[in-house]
Amino acid sequence: MPTIPTTPLRPRDAETAPAPTETTQAVTDAAPAANETTPAANETPPTPPTKLTLEARLAATTAQMTLRLEYAALAHAVNTAHLPTPTTEPDDTIPLTPTLQPAPTPYPTPVAALLQRAHHRLLTAGWCAGTRTDPSGALCLYGAIHAEAAGNHQLETSGMEVLMDTIRREFGDLDSIPAFNDAFATSRVPLRTLDRAALLADTRGL
Protein backbone atom coordinates (compact mmCIF):
# COMPACT_ATOMS: atom_id res chain seq x y z
CA MET A 1 0.00 0.00 0.00
CA PRO A 2 1.54 3.32 -0.96
CA THR A 3 2.48 5.86 1.84
CA ILE A 4 0.41 9.06 1.90
CA PRO A 5 2.44 12.05 2.93
CA THR A 6 1.00 14.06 5.81
CA THR A 7 1.05 17.80 5.72
CA PRO A 8 0.22 19.75 8.92
CA LEU A 9 -3.01 21.63 8.66
CA ARG A 10 -2.78 25.43 8.87
CA PRO A 11 -5.65 27.25 10.45
CA ARG A 12 -7.50 29.61 8.29
CA ASP A 13 -6.49 33.26 8.47
CA ALA A 14 -10.04 34.31 9.17
CA GLU A 15 -10.17 32.24 12.37
CA THR A 16 -6.79 33.19 13.92
CA ALA A 17 -6.60 36.96 13.43
CA PRO A 18 -9.34 39.49 14.30
CA ALA A 19 -10.49 41.88 11.72
CA PRO A 20 -8.32 44.97 11.48
CA THR A 21 -11.31 47.25 11.93
CA GLU A 22 -12.26 45.70 15.31
CA THR A 23 -8.74 46.16 16.77
CA THR A 24 -8.58 49.77 15.68
CA GLN A 25 -11.98 50.52 17.20
CA ALA A 26 -10.97 48.91 20.50
CA VAL A 27 -7.83 51.02 20.75
CA THR A 28 -9.76 54.13 19.86
CA ASP A 29 -12.35 53.44 22.54
CA ALA A 30 -9.72 52.70 25.22
CA ALA A 31 -7.70 55.94 24.89
CA PRO A 32 -9.38 59.37 25.06
CA ALA A 33 -8.77 61.81 22.31
CA ALA A 34 -5.78 64.05 22.72
CA ASN A 35 -7.77 67.23 22.20
CA GLU A 36 -10.34 66.35 24.87
CA THR A 37 -9.97 68.20 28.20
CA THR A 38 -10.76 66.46 31.49
CA PRO A 39 -13.50 68.11 33.58
CA ALA A 40 -11.15 68.60 36.56
CA ALA A 41 -8.91 70.92 34.57
CA ASN A 42 -11.75 73.38 33.91
CA GLU A 43 -13.04 73.45 37.53
CA THR A 44 -11.96 76.29 39.91
CA PRO A 45 -10.18 74.91 43.01
CA PRO A 46 -12.17 75.42 46.24
CA THR A 47 -11.27 78.47 48.33
CA PRO A 48 -9.65 77.47 51.64
CA PRO A 49 -11.64 78.54 54.74
CA THR A 50 -10.62 81.87 56.24
CA LYS A 51 -8.89 81.54 59.63
CA LEU A 52 -10.76 83.44 62.37
CA THR A 53 -8.90 85.96 64.45
CA LEU A 54 -8.64 85.69 68.23
CA GLU A 55 -11.20 88.47 68.71
CA ALA A 56 -13.66 86.73 66.40
CA ARG A 57 -13.26 83.42 68.23
CA LEU A 58 -13.74 85.13 71.60
CA ALA A 59 -16.84 86.92 70.37
CA ALA A 60 -18.29 83.67 69.05
CA THR A 61 -17.53 81.87 72.32
CA THR A 62 -19.08 84.69 74.36
CA ALA A 63 -22.22 84.65 72.27
CA GLN A 64 -22.49 80.88 72.64
CA MET A 65 -22.03 81.02 76.43
CA THR A 66 -24.57 83.86 76.74
CA LEU A 67 -27.10 81.81 74.83
CA ARG A 68 -26.48 78.80 77.06
CA LEU A 69 -26.88 80.90 80.21
CA GLU A 70 -30.14 82.34 78.93
CA TYR A 71 -31.43 78.84 78.21
CA ALA A 72 -30.34 77.69 81.69
CA ALA A 73 -32.03 80.66 83.37
CA LEU A 74 -35.21 80.04 81.43
CA ALA A 75 -35.17 76.35 82.30
CA HIS A 76 -34.62 77.17 85.98
CA ALA A 77 -37.51 79.64 85.96
CA VAL A 78 -39.81 77.06 84.39
CA ASN A 79 -38.75 74.26 86.73
CA THR A 80 -39.13 76.38 89.90
CA ALA A 81 -42.29 78.26 88.96
CA HIS A 82 -44.42 75.96 91.10
CA LEU A 83 -42.33 76.52 94.26
CA PRO A 84 -43.62 79.04 96.84
CA THR A 85 -41.66 82.28 97.26
CA PRO A 86 -40.07 82.46 100.75
CA THR A 87 -41.02 85.43 102.90
CA THR A 88 -38.65 87.32 105.16
CA GLU A 89 -39.34 86.85 108.82
CA PRO A 90 -38.65 89.64 111.32
CA ASP A 91 -35.80 87.63 112.84
CA ASP A 92 -34.08 87.43 109.44
CA THR A 93 -33.93 91.20 108.95
CA ILE A 94 -30.38 92.44 108.43
CA PRO A 95 -29.56 95.50 110.54
CA LEU A 96 -28.66 98.65 108.64
CA THR A 97 -25.72 99.41 110.93
CA PRO A 98 -23.23 96.83 112.24
CA THR A 99 -23.29 95.93 115.91
CA LEU A 100 -20.42 97.59 117.74
CA GLN A 101 -18.00 95.35 119.53
CA PRO A 102 -17.99 95.76 123.32
CA ALA A 103 -14.92 97.24 124.88
CA PRO A 104 -12.36 94.65 126.00
CA THR A 105 -11.50 94.10 129.62
CA PRO A 106 -9.41 97.12 130.59
CA TYR A 107 -5.79 96.77 131.58
CA PRO A 108 -5.18 97.38 135.28
CA THR A 109 -2.32 99.82 134.73
CA PRO A 110 -3.12 103.45 133.74
CA VAL A 111 -0.93 103.88 130.61
CA ALA A 112 -1.92 100.50 129.19
CA ALA A 113 -5.58 101.30 129.87
CA LEU A 114 -5.20 104.69 128.12
CA LEU A 115 -3.72 103.12 124.98
CA GLN A 116 -6.41 100.43 125.06
CA ARG A 117 -9.17 103.05 125.23
CA ALA A 118 -7.59 104.98 122.37
CA HIS A 119 -7.50 101.79 120.28
CA HIS A 120 -11.18 101.07 120.97
CA ARG A 121 -12.11 104.68 120.16
CA LEU A 122 -10.48 104.40 116.75
CA LEU A 123 -12.40 101.18 116.12
CA THR A 124 -15.73 102.84 116.90
CA ALA A 125 -15.25 106.46 115.76
CA GLY A 126 -12.93 105.80 112.85
CA TRP A 127 -9.32 106.48 111.90
CA CYS A 128 -8.02 109.31 109.73
CA ALA A 129 -4.71 110.63 108.39
CA GLY A 130 -3.44 114.12 107.69
CA THR A 131 -5.39 115.73 110.50
CA ARG A 132 -6.09 115.17 114.18
CA THR A 133 -9.86 114.95 113.67
CA ASP A 134 -11.85 114.97 110.44
CA PRO A 135 -15.45 116.28 110.02
CA SER A 136 -16.91 112.80 110.51
CA GLY A 137 -15.34 112.46 113.96
CA ALA A 138 -12.53 110.07 113.02
CA LEU A 139 -9.19 110.62 114.75
CA CYS A 140 -5.52 109.91 114.17
CA LEU A 141 -3.34 108.04 116.69
CA TYR A 142 -2.31 111.22 118.44
CA GLY A 143 -5.85 112.56 118.49
CA ALA A 144 -7.25 109.38 120.02
CA ILE A 145 -4.66 109.31 122.83
CA HIS A 146 -5.13 113.03 123.48
CA ALA A 147 -8.91 112.65 123.67
CA GLU A 148 -8.79 109.64 126.01
CA ALA A 149 -6.26 111.27 128.32
CA ALA A 150 -8.92 113.89 129.13
CA GLY A 151 -6.47 116.65 130.02
CA ASN A 152 -4.05 114.46 132.02
CA HIS A 153 -0.85 115.62 130.34
CA GLN A 154 1.45 113.31 132.30
CA LEU A 155 -0.65 110.26 131.36
CA GLU A 156 -0.81 111.45 127.75
CA THR A 157 2.96 111.91 127.56
CA SER A 158 3.59 108.43 129.01
CA GLY A 159 1.21 106.88 126.50
CA MET A 160 2.93 108.67 123.59
CA GLU A 161 6.35 107.46 124.78
CA VAL A 162 5.25 103.81 124.94
CA LEU A 163 3.62 104.06 121.51
CA MET A 164 6.79 105.63 120.08
CA ASP A 165 8.90 102.80 121.54
CA THR A 166 6.60 100.26 119.89
CA ILE A 167 6.84 102.05 116.53
CA ARG A 168 10.64 102.18 116.65
CA ARG A 169 10.86 98.48 117.57
CA GLU A 170 8.99 97.49 114.42
CA PHE A 171 9.73 100.27 111.92
CA GLY A 172 12.98 101.89 113.00
CA ASP A 173 13.69 105.45 114.06
CA LEU A 174 10.81 107.75 113.05
CA ASP A 175 10.31 111.44 113.76
CA SER A 176 6.91 111.44 115.40
CA ILE A 177 3.65 109.62 115.91
CA PRO A 178 1.76 111.85 113.40
CA ALA A 179 4.42 111.10 110.76
CA PHE A 180 3.94 107.37 111.37
CA ASN A 181 0.14 107.72 111.30
CA ASP A 182 0.10 109.67 108.02
CA ALA A 183 2.41 107.18 106.28
CA PHE A 184 -0.49 104.72 105.83
CA ALA A 185 -3.58 104.80 103.65
CA THR A 186 -5.61 102.45 105.85
CA SER A 187 -5.99 101.96 109.60
CA ARG A 188 -4.80 98.34 109.73
CA VAL A 189 -1.15 98.93 110.67
CA PRO A 190 -1.68 102.00 112.92
CA LEU A 191 -4.39 100.25 114.97
CA ARG A 192 -2.35 97.07 115.24
CA THR A 193 0.65 99.07 116.47
CA LEU A 194 -1.47 100.90 119.05
CA ASP A 195 -2.83 97.60 120.35
CA ARG A 196 0.73 96.26 120.73
CA ALA A 197 1.72 99.44 122.55
CA ALA A 198 -1.04 98.84 125.10
CA LEU A 199 0.25 95.30 125.63
CA LEU A 200 3.81 96.60 126.03
CA ALA A 201 2.68 99.16 128.63
CA ASP A 202 0.88 96.44 130.57
CA THR A 203 4.00 94.24 130.42
CA ARG A 204 6.08 97.09 131.84
CA GLY A 205 3.50 97.67 134.55
CA LEU A 206 2.74 101.21 133.39
mmCIF file of C-alpha atoms in Angstrom:
data_model
loop_
_atom_site.group_PDB
_atom_site.id
_atom_site.type_symbol
_atom_site.label_atom_id
_atom_site.label_comp_id
_atom_site.label_asym_id
_atom_site.label_seq_id
_atom_site.Cartn_x
_atom_site.Cartn_y
_atom_site.Cartn_z
ATOM 1 C CA MET A 1 0.000 0.000 0.000
ATOM 2 C CA PRO A 2 1.544 3.324 -0.955
ATOM 3 C CA THR A 3 2.475 5.860 1.837
ATOM 4 C CA ILE A 4 0.410 9.058 1.899
ATOM 5 C CA PRO A 5 2.439 12.055 2.933
ATOM 6 C CA THR A 6 0.996 14.056 5.813
ATOM 7 C CA THR A 7 1.049 17.796 5.721
ATOM 8 C CA PRO A 8 0.215 19.745 8.925
ATOM 9 C CA LEU A 9 -3.005 21.632 8.657
ATOM 10 C CA ARG A 10 -2.776 25.429 8.866
ATOM 11 C CA PRO A 11 -5.650 27.253 10.454
ATOM 12 C CA ARG A 12 -7.495 29.611 8.289
ATOM 13 C CA ASP A 13 -6.489 33.258 8.474
ATOM 14 C CA ALA A 14 -10.038 34.312 9.174
ATOM 15 C CA GLU A 15 -10.168 32.244 12.370
ATOM 16 C CA THR A 16 -6.786 33.185 13.915
ATOM 17 C CA ALA A 17 -6.602 36.960 13.432
ATOM 18 C CA PRO A 18 -9.336 39.488 14.303
ATOM 19 C CA ALA A 19 -10.492 41.883 11.720
ATOM 20 C CA PRO A 20 -8.324 44.974 11.484
ATOM 21 C CA THR A 21 -11.311 47.247 11.929
ATOM 22 C CA GLU A 22 -12.259 45.699 15.314
ATOM 23 C CA THR A 23 -8.739 46.163 16.771
ATOM 24 C CA THR A 24 -8.579 49.775 15.680
ATOM 25 C CA GLN A 25 -11.982 50.520 17.196
ATOM 26 C CA ALA A 26 -10.974 48.908 20.503
ATOM 27 C CA VAL A 27 -7.827 51.022 20.753
ATOM 28 C CA THR A 28 -9.761 54.134 19.857
ATOM 29 C CA ASP A 29 -12.347 53.440 22.545
ATOM 30 C CA ALA A 30 -9.720 52.699 25.222
ATOM 31 C CA ALA A 31 -7.698 55.944 24.889
ATOM 32 C CA PRO A 32 -9.376 59.373 25.058
ATOM 33 C CA ALA A 33 -8.775 61.812 22.306
ATOM 34 C CA ALA A 34 -5.779 64.055 22.716
ATOM 35 C CA ASN A 35 -7.773 67.233 22.203
ATOM 36 C CA GLU A 36 -10.340 66.347 24.871
ATOM 37 C CA THR A 37 -9.974 68.201 28.204
ATOM 38 C CA THR A 38 -10.756 66.462 31.485
ATOM 39 C CA PRO A 39 -13.503 68.109 33.578
ATOM 40 C CA ALA A 40 -11.153 68.596 36.561
ATOM 41 C CA ALA A 41 -8.909 70.917 34.571
ATOM 42 C CA ASN A 42 -11.750 73.381 33.911
ATOM 43 C CA GLU A 43 -13.036 73.454 37.533
ATOM 44 C CA THR A 44 -11.959 76.291 39.911
ATOM 45 C CA PRO A 45 -10.179 74.913 43.010
ATOM 46 C CA PRO A 46 -12.170 75.425 46.244
ATOM 47 C CA THR A 47 -11.270 78.467 48.326
ATOM 48 C CA PRO A 48 -9.651 77.468 51.636
ATOM 49 C CA PRO A 49 -11.637 78.545 54.737
ATOM 50 C CA THR A 50 -10.621 81.867 56.235
ATOM 51 C CA LYS A 51 -8.891 81.545 59.627
ATOM 52 C CA LEU A 52 -10.762 83.439 62.370
ATOM 53 C CA THR A 53 -8.899 85.962 64.447
ATOM 54 C CA LEU A 54 -8.645 85.694 68.229
ATOM 55 C CA GLU A 55 -11.204 88.468 68.708
ATOM 56 C CA ALA A 56 -13.658 86.727 66.400
ATOM 57 C CA ARG A 57 -13.257 83.415 68.228
ATOM 58 C CA LEU A 58 -13.742 85.130 71.596
ATOM 59 C CA ALA A 59 -16.842 86.921 70.366
ATOM 60 C CA ALA A 60 -18.289 83.668 69.050
ATOM 61 C CA THR A 61 -17.532 81.870 72.320
ATOM 62 C CA THR A 62 -19.077 84.692 74.363
ATOM 63 C CA ALA A 63 -22.222 84.645 72.273
ATOM 64 C CA GLN A 64 -22.487 80.880 72.644
ATOM 65 C CA MET A 65 -22.033 81.021 76.428
ATOM 66 C CA THR A 66 -24.569 83.855 76.738
ATOM 67 C CA LEU A 67 -27.102 81.810 74.829
ATOM 68 C CA ARG A 68 -26.482 78.801 77.057
ATOM 69 C CA LEU A 69 -26.879 80.900 80.207
ATOM 70 C CA GLU A 70 -30.142 82.336 78.928
ATOM 71 C CA TYR A 71 -31.430 78.836 78.209
ATOM 72 C CA ALA A 72 -30.338 77.686 81.686
ATOM 73 C CA ALA A 73 -32.034 80.661 83.373
ATOM 74 C CA LEU A 74 -35.211 80.042 81.426
ATOM 75 C CA ALA A 75 -35.174 76.346 82.301
ATOM 76 C CA HIS A 76 -34.619 77.171 85.985
ATOM 77 C CA ALA A 77 -37.507 79.640 85.958
ATOM 78 C CA VAL A 78 -39.806 77.061 84.389
ATOM 79 C CA ASN A 79 -38.746 74.264 86.731
ATOM 80 C CA THR A 80 -39.132 76.380 89.898
ATOM 81 C CA ALA A 81 -42.291 78.256 88.965
ATOM 82 C CA HIS A 82 -44.425 75.957 91.105
ATOM 83 C CA LEU A 83 -42.326 76.519 94.264
ATOM 84 C CA PRO A 84 -43.619 79.041 96.839
ATOM 85 C CA THR A 85 -41.661 82.276 97.263
ATOM 86 C CA PRO A 86 -40.066 82.463 100.748
ATOM 87 C CA THR A 87 -41.020 85.426 102.895
ATOM 88 C CA THR A 88 -38.649 87.322 105.159
ATOM 89 C CA GLU A 89 -39.337 86.847 108.819
ATOM 90 C CA PRO A 90 -38.651 89.644 111.325
ATOM 91 C CA ASP A 91 -35.799 87.628 112.839
ATOM 92 C CA ASP A 92 -34.084 87.432 109.443
ATOM 93 C CA THR A 93 -33.934 91.201 108.949
ATOM 94 C CA ILE A 94 -30.381 92.438 108.431
ATOM 95 C CA PRO A 95 -29.559 95.497 110.543
ATOM 96 C CA LEU A 96 -28.656 98.647 108.638
ATOM 97 C CA THR A 97 -25.719 99.413 110.928
ATOM 98 C CA PRO A 98 -23.232 96.833 112.245
ATOM 99 C CA THR A 99 -23.286 95.931 115.909
ATOM 100 C CA LEU A 100 -20.423 97.593 117.736
ATOM 101 C CA GLN A 101 -18.004 95.346 119.527
ATOM 102 C CA PRO A 102 -17.993 95.756 123.318
ATOM 103 C CA ALA A 103 -14.917 97.242 124.884
ATOM 104 C CA PRO A 104 -12.362 94.652 126.003
ATOM 105 C CA THR A 105 -11.497 94.097 129.624
ATOM 106 C CA PRO A 106 -9.415 97.124 130.593
ATOM 107 C CA TYR A 107 -5.790 96.769 131.578
ATOM 108 C CA PRO A 108 -5.183 97.377 135.281
ATOM 109 C CA THR A 109 -2.320 99.821 134.725
ATOM 110 C CA PRO A 110 -3.117 103.454 133.739
ATOM 111 C CA VAL A 111 -0.927 103.878 130.613
ATOM 112 C CA ALA A 112 -1.916 100.502 129.193
ATOM 113 C CA ALA A 113 -5.582 101.304 129.868
ATOM 114 C CA LEU A 114 -5.197 104.691 128.123
ATOM 115 C CA LEU A 115 -3.723 103.122 124.978
ATOM 116 C CA GLN A 116 -6.411 100.433 125.065
ATOM 117 C CA ARG A 117 -9.171 103.048 125.227
ATOM 118 C CA ALA A 118 -7.588 104.979 122.370
ATOM 119 C CA HIS A 119 -7.501 101.786 120.282
ATOM 120 C CA HIS A 120 -11.179 101.070 120.969
ATOM 121 C CA ARG A 121 -12.108 104.677 120.158
ATOM 122 C CA LEU A 122 -10.477 104.400 116.747
ATOM 123 C CA LEU A 123 -12.400 101.179 116.119
ATOM 124 C CA THR A 124 -15.735 102.845 116.899
ATOM 125 C CA ALA A 125 -15.246 106.459 115.763
ATOM 126 C CA GLY A 126 -12.926 105.802 112.847
ATOM 127 C CA TRP A 127 -9.316 106.484 111.904
ATOM 128 C CA CYS A 128 -8.021 109.312 109.727
ATOM 129 C CA ALA A 129 -4.708 110.629 108.392
ATOM 130 C CA GLY A 130 -3.435 114.117 107.690
ATOM 131 C CA THR A 131 -5.388 115.728 110.498
ATOM 132 C CA ARG A 132 -6.086 115.165 114.176
ATOM 133 C CA THR A 133 -9.861 114.951 113.665
ATOM 134 C CA ASP A 134 -11.850 114.968 110.440
ATOM 135 C CA PRO A 135 -15.449 116.279 110.019
ATOM 136 C CA SER A 136 -16.911 112.803 110.511
ATOM 137 C CA GLY A 137 -15.336 112.459 113.964
ATOM 138 C CA ALA A 138 -12.533 110.074 113.023
ATOM 139 C CA LEU A 139 -9.189 110.616 114.749
ATOM 140 C CA CYS A 140 -5.521 109.909 114.169
ATOM 141 C CA LEU A 141 -3.341 108.039 116.691
ATOM 142 C CA TYR A 142 -2.305 111.218 118.445
ATOM 143 C CA GLY A 143 -5.847 112.563 118.490
ATOM 144 C CA ALA A 144 -7.252 109.377 120.022
ATOM 145 C CA ILE A 145 -4.663 109.309 122.829
ATOM 146 C CA HIS A 146 -5.128 113.026 123.476
ATOM 147 C CA ALA A 147 -8.914 112.646 123.670
ATOM 148 C CA GLU A 148 -8.795 109.637 126.008
ATOM 149 C CA ALA A 149 -6.258 111.274 128.316
ATOM 150 C CA ALA A 150 -8.922 113.886 129.131
ATOM 151 C CA GLY A 151 -6.469 116.649 130.020
ATOM 152 C CA ASN A 152 -4.047 114.455 132.023
ATOM 153 C CA HIS A 153 -0.853 115.619 130.342
ATOM 154 C CA GLN A 154 1.446 113.310 132.296
ATOM 155 C CA LEU A 155 -0.655 110.258 131.362
ATOM 156 C CA GLU A 156 -0.814 111.451 127.748
ATOM 157 C CA THR A 157 2.961 111.911 127.563
ATOM 158 C CA SER A 158 3.587 108.431 129.010
ATOM 159 C CA GLY A 159 1.211 106.881 126.501
ATOM 160 C CA MET A 160 2.935 108.673 123.595
ATOM 161 C CA GLU A 161 6.346 107.456 124.783
ATOM 162 C CA VAL A 162 5.252 103.810 124.942
ATOM 163 C CA LEU A 163 3.621 104.056 121.507
ATOM 164 C CA MET A 164 6.791 105.628 120.084
ATOM 165 C CA ASP A 165 8.899 102.800 121.545
ATOM 166 C CA THR A 166 6.597 100.258 119.888
ATOM 167 C CA ILE A 167 6.839 102.049 116.531
ATOM 168 C CA ARG A 168 10.644 102.178 116.655
ATOM 169 C CA ARG A 169 10.860 98.483 117.566
ATOM 170 C CA GLU A 170 8.988 97.492 114.419
ATOM 171 C CA PHE A 171 9.731 100.275 111.924
ATOM 172 C CA GLY A 172 12.983 101.888 113.003
ATOM 173 C CA ASP A 173 13.686 105.445 114.058
ATOM 174 C CA LEU A 174 10.811 107.750 113.046
ATOM 175 C CA ASP A 175 10.310 111.441 113.757
ATOM 176 C CA SER A 176 6.907 111.441 115.400
ATOM 177 C CA ILE A 177 3.649 109.623 115.909
ATOM 178 C CA PRO A 178 1.760 111.855 113.400
ATOM 179 C CA ALA A 179 4.416 111.095 110.756
ATOM 180 C CA PHE A 180 3.937 107.375 111.367
ATOM 181 C CA ASN A 181 0.140 107.722 111.299
ATOM 182 C CA ASP A 182 0.103 109.669 108.018
ATOM 183 C CA ALA A 183 2.408 107.177 106.276
ATOM 184 C CA PHE A 184 -0.488 104.723 105.826
ATOM 185 C CA ALA A 185 -3.581 104.801 103.652
ATOM 186 C CA THR A 186 -5.614 102.448 105.851
ATOM 187 C CA SER A 187 -5.995 101.955 109.599
ATOM 188 C CA ARG A 188 -4.800 98.340 109.731
ATOM 189 C CA VAL A 189 -1.149 98.929 110.671
ATOM 190 C CA PRO A 190 -1.677 101.996 112.923
ATOM 191 C CA LEU A 191 -4.389 100.245 114.972
ATOM 192 C CA ARG A 192 -2.350 97.066 115.244
ATOM 193 C CA THR A 193 0.649 99.067 116.474
ATOM 194 C CA LEU A 194 -1.474 100.902 119.048
ATOM 195 C CA ASP A 195 -2.826 97.597 120.354
ATOM 196 C CA ARG A 196 0.728 96.261 120.729
ATOM 197 C CA ALA A 197 1.715 99.438 122.551
ATOM 198 C CA ALA A 198 -1.040 98.837 125.099
ATOM 199 C CA LEU A 199 0.254 95.304 125.632
ATOM 200 C CA LEU A 200 3.815 96.604 126.030
ATOM 201 C CA ALA A 201 2.676 99.156 128.632
ATOM 202 C CA ASP A 202 0.884 96.442 130.567
ATOM 203 C CA THR A 203 3.995 94.243 130.419
ATOM 204 C CA ARG A 204 6.078 97.092 131.838
ATOM 205 C CA GLY A 205 3.500 97.673 134.551
ATOM 206 C CA LEU A 206 2.744 101.214 133.389
#
